[in-house]
Short mmCIF file of C-alpha atoms in Angstrom, two decimals:
data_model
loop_
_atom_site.label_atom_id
_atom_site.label_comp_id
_atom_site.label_asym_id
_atom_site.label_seq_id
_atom_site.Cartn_x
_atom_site.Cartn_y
_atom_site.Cartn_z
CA UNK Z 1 49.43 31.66 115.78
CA UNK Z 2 51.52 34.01 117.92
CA UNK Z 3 50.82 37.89 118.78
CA UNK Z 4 51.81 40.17 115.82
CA UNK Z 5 53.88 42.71 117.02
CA UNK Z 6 52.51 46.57 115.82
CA UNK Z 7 55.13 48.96 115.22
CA UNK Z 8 54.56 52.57 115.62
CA UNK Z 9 57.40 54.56 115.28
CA UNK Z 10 57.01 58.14 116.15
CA UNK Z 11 55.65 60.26 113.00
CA UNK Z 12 56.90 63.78 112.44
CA UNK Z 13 60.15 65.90 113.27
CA UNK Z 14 60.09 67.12 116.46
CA UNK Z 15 62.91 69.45 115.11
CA UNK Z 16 61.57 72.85 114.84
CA UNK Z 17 58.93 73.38 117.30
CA UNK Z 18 56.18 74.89 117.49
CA UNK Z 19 55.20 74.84 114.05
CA UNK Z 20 54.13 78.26 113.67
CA UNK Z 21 53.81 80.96 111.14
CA UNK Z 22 57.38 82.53 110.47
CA UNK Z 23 57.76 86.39 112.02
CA UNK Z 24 58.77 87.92 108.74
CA UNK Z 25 58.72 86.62 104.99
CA UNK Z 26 62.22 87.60 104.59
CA UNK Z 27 64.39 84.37 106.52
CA UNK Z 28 66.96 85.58 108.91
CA UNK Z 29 70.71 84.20 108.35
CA UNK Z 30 71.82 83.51 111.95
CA UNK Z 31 74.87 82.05 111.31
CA UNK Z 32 77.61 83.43 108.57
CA UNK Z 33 80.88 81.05 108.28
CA UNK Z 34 84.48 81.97 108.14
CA UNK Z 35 86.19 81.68 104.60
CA UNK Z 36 89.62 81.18 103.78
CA UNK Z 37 90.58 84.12 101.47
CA UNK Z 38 93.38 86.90 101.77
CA UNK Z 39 90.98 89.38 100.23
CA UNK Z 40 87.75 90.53 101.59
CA UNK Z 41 83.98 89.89 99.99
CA UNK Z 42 80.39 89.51 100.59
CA UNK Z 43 78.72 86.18 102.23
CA UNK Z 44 75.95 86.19 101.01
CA UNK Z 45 73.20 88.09 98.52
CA UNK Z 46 69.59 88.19 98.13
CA UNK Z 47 67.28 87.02 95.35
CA UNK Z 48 63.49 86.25 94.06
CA UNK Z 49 61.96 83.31 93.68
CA UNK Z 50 60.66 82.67 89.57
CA UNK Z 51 59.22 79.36 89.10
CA UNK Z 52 61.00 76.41 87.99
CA UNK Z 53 61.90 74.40 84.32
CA UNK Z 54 64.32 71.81 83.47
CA UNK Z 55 67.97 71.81 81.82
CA UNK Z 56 70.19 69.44 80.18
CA UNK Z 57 73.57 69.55 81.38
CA UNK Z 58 76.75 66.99 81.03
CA UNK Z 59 77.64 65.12 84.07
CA UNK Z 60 80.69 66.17 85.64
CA UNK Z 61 80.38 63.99 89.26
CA UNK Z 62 83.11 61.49 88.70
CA UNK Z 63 81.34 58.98 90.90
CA UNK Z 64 78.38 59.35 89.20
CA UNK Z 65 77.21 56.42 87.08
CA UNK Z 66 76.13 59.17 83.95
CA UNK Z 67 79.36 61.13 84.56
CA UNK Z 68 80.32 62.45 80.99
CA UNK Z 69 76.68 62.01 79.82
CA UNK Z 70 73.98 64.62 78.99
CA UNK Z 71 71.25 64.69 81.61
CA UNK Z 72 67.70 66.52 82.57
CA UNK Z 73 68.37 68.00 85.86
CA UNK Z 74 64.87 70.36 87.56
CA UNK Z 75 66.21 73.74 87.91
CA UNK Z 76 64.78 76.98 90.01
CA UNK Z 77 64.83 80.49 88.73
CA UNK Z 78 65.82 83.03 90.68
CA UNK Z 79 65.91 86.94 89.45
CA UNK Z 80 68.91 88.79 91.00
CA UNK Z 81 68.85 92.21 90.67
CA UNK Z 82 72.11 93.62 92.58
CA UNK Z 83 72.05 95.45 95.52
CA UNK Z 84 72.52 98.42 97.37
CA UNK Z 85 75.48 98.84 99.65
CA UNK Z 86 73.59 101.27 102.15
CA UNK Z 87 75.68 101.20 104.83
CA UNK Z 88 78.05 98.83 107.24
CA UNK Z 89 77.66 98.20 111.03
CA UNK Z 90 80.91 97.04 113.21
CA UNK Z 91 80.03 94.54 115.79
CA UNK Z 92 82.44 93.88 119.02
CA UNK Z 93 82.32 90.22 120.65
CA UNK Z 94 81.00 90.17 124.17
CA UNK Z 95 80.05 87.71 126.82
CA UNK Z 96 76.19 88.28 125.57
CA UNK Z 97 77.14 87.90 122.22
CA UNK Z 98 77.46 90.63 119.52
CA UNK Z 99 77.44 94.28 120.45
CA UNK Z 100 76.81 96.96 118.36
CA UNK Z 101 79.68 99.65 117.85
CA UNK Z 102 79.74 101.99 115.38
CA UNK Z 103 77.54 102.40 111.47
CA UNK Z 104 78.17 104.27 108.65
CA UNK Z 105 75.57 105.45 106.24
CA UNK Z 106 75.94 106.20 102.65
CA UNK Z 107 75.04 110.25 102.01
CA UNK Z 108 72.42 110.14 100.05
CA UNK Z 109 70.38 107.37 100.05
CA UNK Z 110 67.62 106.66 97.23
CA UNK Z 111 64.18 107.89 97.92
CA UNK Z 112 62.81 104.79 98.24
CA UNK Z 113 64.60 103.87 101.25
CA UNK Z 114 62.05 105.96 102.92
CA UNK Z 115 59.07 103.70 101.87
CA UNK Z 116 61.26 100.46 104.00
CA UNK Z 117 63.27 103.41 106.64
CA UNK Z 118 62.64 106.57 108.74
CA UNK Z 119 66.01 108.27 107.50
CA UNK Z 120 67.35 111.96 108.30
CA UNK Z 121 67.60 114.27 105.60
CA UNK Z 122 71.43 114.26 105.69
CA UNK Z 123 74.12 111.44 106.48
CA UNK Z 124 77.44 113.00 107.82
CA UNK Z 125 79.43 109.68 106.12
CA UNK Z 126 83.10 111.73 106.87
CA UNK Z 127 82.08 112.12 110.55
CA UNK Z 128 80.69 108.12 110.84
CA UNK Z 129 83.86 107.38 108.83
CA UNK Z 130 86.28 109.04 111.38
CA UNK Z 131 84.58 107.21 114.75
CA UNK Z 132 84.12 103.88 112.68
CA UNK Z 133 87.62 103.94 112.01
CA UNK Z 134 88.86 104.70 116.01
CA UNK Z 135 86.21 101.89 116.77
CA UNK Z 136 88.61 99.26 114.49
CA UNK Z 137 90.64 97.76 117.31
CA UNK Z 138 87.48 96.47 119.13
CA UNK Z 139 85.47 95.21 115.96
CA UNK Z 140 85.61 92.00 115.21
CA UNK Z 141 82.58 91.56 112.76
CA UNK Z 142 81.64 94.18 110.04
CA UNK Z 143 78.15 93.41 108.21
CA UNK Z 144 77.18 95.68 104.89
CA UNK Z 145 73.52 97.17 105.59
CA UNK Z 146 71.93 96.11 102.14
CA UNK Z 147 69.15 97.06 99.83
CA UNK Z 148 67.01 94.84 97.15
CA UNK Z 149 66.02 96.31 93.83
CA UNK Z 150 62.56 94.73 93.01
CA UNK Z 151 61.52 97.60 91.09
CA UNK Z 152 64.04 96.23 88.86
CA UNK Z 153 62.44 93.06 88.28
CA UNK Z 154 58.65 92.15 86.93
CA UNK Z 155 57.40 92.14 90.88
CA UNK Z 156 54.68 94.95 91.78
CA UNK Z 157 56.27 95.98 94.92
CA UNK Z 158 58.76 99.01 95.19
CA UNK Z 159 59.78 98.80 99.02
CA UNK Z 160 63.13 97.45 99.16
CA UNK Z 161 64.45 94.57 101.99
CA UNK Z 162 66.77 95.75 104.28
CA UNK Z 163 69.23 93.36 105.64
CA UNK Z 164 72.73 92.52 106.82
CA UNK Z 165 75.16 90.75 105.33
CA UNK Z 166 78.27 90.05 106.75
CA UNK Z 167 81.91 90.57 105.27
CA UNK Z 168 84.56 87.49 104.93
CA UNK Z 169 88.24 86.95 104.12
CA UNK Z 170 91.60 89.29 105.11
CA UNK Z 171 92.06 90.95 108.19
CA UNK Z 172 89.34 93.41 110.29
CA UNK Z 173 91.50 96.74 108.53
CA UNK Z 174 90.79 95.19 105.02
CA UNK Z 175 87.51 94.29 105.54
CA UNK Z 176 87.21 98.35 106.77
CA UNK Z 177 88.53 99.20 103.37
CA UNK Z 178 86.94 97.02 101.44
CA UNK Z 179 83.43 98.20 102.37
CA UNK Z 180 84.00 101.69 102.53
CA UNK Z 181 84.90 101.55 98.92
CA UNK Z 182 81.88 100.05 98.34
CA UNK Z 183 79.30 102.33 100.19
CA UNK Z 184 76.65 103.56 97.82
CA UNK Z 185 77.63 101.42 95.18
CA UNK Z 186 75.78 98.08 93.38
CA UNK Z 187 76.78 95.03 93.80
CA UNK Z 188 75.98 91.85 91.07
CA UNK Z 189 75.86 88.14 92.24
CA UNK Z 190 78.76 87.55 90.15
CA UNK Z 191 81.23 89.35 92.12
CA UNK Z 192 79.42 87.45 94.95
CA UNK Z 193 79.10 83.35 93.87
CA UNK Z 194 80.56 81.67 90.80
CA UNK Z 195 78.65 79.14 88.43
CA UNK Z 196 78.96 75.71 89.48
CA UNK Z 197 79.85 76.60 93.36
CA UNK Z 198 77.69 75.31 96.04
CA UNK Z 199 75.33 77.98 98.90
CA UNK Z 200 73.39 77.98 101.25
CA UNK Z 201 69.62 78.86 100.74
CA UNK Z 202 67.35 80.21 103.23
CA UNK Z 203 63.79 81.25 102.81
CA UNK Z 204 60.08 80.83 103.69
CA UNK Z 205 58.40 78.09 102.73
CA UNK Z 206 54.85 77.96 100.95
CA UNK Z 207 52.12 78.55 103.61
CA UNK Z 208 49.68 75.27 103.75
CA UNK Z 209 47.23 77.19 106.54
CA UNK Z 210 45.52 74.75 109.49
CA UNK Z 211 45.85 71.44 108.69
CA UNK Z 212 45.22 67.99 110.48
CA UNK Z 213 47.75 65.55 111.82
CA UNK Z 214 47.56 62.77 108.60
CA UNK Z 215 49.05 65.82 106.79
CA UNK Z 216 50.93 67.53 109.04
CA UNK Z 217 52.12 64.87 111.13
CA UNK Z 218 52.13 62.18 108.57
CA UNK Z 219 50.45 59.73 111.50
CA UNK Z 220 48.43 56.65 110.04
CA UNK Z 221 44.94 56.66 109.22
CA UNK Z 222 42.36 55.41 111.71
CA UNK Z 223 40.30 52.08 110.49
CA UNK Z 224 37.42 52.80 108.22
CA UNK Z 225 34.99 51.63 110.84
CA UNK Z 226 36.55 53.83 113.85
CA UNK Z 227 34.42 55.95 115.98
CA UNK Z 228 34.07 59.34 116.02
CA UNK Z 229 37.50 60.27 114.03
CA UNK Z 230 39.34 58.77 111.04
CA UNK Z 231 41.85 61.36 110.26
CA UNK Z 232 43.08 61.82 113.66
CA UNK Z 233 45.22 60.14 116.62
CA UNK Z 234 43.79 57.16 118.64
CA UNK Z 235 44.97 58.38 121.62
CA UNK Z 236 46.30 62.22 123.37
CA UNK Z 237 48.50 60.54 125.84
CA UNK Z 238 48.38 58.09 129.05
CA UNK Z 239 46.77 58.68 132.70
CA UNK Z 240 51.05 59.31 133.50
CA UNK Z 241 52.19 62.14 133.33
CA UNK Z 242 49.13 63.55 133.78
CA UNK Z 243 49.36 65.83 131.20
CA UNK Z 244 49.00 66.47 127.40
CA UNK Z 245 52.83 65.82 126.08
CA UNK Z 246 53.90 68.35 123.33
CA UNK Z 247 55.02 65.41 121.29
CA UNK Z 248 51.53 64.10 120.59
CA UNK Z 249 50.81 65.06 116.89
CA UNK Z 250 48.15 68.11 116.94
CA UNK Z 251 46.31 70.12 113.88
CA UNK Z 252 47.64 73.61 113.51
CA UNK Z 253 49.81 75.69 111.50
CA UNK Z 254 51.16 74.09 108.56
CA UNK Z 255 53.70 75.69 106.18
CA UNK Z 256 55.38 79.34 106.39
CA UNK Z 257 58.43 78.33 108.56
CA UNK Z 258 61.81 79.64 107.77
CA UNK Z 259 64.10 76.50 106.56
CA UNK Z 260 67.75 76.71 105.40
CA UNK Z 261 68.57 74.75 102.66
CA UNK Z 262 72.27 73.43 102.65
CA UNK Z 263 74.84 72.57 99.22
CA UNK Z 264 72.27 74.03 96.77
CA UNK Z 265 74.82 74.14 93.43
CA UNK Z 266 74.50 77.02 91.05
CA UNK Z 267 74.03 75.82 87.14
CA UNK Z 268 74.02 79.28 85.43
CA UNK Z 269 74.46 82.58 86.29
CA UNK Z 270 73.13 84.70 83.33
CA UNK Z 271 72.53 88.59 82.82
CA UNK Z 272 69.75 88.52 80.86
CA UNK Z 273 66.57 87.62 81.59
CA UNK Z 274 65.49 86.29 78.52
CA UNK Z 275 67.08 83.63 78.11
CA UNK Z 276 65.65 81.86 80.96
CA UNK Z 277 61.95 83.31 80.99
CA UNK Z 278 59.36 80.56 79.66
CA UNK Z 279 57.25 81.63 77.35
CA UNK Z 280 54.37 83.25 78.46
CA UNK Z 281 56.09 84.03 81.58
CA UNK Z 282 56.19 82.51 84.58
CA UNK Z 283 53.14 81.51 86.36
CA UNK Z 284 52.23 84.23 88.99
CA UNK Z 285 55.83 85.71 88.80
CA UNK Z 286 56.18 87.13 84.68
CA UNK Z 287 59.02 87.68 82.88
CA UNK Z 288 63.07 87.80 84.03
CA UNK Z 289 64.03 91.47 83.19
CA UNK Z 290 67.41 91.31 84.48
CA UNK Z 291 70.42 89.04 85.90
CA UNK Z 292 69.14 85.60 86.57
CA UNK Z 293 70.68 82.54 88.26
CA UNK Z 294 69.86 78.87 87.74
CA UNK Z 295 69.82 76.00 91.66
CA UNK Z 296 70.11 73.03 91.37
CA UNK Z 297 66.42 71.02 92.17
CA UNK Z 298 63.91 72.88 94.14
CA UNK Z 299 63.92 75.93 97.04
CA UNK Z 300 61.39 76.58 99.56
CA UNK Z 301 58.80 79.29 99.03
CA UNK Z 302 56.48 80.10 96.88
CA UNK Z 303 56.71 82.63 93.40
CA UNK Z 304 57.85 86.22 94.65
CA UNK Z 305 59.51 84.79 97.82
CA UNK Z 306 62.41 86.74 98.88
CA UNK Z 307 65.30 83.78 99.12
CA UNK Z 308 69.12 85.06 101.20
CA UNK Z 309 71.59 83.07 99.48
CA UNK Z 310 74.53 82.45 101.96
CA UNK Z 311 78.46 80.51 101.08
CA UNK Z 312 78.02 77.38 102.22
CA UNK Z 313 78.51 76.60 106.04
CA UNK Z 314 79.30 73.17 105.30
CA UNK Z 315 80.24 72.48 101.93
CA UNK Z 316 80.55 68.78 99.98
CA UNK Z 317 84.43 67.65 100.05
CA UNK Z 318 84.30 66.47 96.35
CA UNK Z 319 83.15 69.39 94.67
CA UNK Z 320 83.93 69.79 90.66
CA UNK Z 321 86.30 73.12 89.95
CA UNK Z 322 84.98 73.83 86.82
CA UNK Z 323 81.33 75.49 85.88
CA UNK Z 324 79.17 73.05 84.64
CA UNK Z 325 78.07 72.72 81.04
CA UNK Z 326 74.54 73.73 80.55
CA UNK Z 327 73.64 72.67 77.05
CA UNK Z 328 70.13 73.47 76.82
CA UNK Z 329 67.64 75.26 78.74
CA UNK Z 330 63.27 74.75 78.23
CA UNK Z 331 61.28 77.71 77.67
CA UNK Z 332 58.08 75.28 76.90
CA UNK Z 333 55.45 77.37 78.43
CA UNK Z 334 54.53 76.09 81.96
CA UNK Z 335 50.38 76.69 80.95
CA UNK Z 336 50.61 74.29 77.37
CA UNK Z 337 50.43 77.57 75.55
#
């Protein structure tokens, strides 16, 4: 009998290293793509994190082998309360990349800005306006300074999330415009995103704490009769290099990392709540009180999770034009009650 050969390939991504705890529950959108449209509008919005039931839709993939038919698809609930248009910043390209050059704030902000912002009493929006607009020539990015309503929704918290998000389509002078109309003003996720389209989805994903390498590593099992460890590597490394690699799997942090989610497709986007809250509520989140959208599958994070919802950076070339046809939606209560 010959030598059986043992194959170990590696176990684990080595793509995002180190596996640590993310900075801030809110993910950061790094990257905003350019969109083909002659008038301006948001990228992206912002949106909280339900639970999760099922739907029965018709099949409208024409390659699909149920195409036509009803099917059960998983769907995530996400309450979307619109936002506040605080403010806009105008950004100016530069060797060492984006450079800050001019804001404008809305004149009288909500009071409970001041629970997420040090503001001053009073906003001189005419003055801002004025420099903003001799700053035009340079800008070549403009990004709305946004606010989240979760008073608005069943969540306990009342600090909003202040973020960026960046304005698309027309020219720099339309974009101008288009966002000084805006200022102060709400904005809904259906002047944003359109049922059936496909986003982006970025978020935090549910924290797991210290964990092992079988778990977070996914590496094999040691033999039942092993010394010392079971649930652990055979080996750190070789005599050369004389040093630990960073490759070799390790127990740490597992969980909590900011992931972005790409081609998630929107089912539904409804404006109220009810129709989409299970009965007895949802599981550590409670009832929908407001606008509501239904994804496609699953997102990352856990109930509560603030999720940024982007326009997809890289969207599918066969995508169908119409919304699809949601025929039913389960409110079977998610504790058998």
């Amino acid at each position: 009998m010959g030598h059986r050969k043992v194959h170990a390939p590696r176990h684990g991504s080595l793509a995002y290293l180190p596996r640590k705890r993310a900075k801030n529950p809110v993910a950061r959108i790094r990257y905003w793509p350019e969109i083909k449209s002659d008038s301006p509008k948001l990228l992206g919005f912002a949106a909280y994190k339900a639970g999760m039931t099922y739907i029965f839709t018709i099949e409208d993939k024409k390659r699909s082998p149920h195409f036509g038919k009803e099917v059960m698809k998983a769907v995530t609930i996400l309450e979307t309360p619109p936002i506040i248009i605080c403010g806009f910043k105008m950004y100016t390209k530069t060797p060492y990349g984006l450079q800050n050059i001019g804001e404008v704030w809305m004149k009288e902000p909500p009071a409970i800005f001041n629970r997420a912002l040090i503001l001053p009493e009073q906003f001189d929006t005419e003055a801002m306006l004025e420099k903003a607009q001799k700053n035009l020539e340079q800008t070549t990015v403009i990004r709305a300074v946004t606010a989240t309503q979760p008073s608005q929704t069943s969540l306990s918290k009342k600090k909003p999330e202040i973020s960026e998000i960046q304005i698309g389509g027309g020219n720099i002078q339309q974009q101008f415009d288009y966002i000084k109309q805006l200022l102060g003003k709400t904005v809904t996720l259906e002047e944003v995103f359109k049922a059936g389209q496909y986003i982006d989805i970025a978020g935090v994903t549910v924290g797991k704490g210290f964990q092992g390498p079988v778990k977070r590593w996914g590496v094999t099992k040691l033999q039942h009769k092993g010394r010392k460890t079971k649930r652990g590597i055979a080996t750190l490394g070789p005599w050369n290099p004389h040093h630990l690699m960073y490759s070799v799997a390790r127990a740490g942090q597992m969980g909590y990392h900011q992931r972005l989610e790409y081609n998630k497709r929107i089912m539904k986007i409804g404006k109220d709540g009810k129709e989409a809250t299970v009965k007895g509520g949802f599981i550590r989140y409670g009832e929908i009180k407001g606008p509501y959208v239904l994804i496609d599958g699953s997102v990352s994070g856990t109930e509560k999770r603030q999720l940024r919802l982007r326009v997809p950076a890289r969207p599918p070339t066969e995508a169908p034009e119409v919304p699809p046809q949601v025929t039913y939606i389960s409110l079977d209560s998610p504790q058998g009650k």
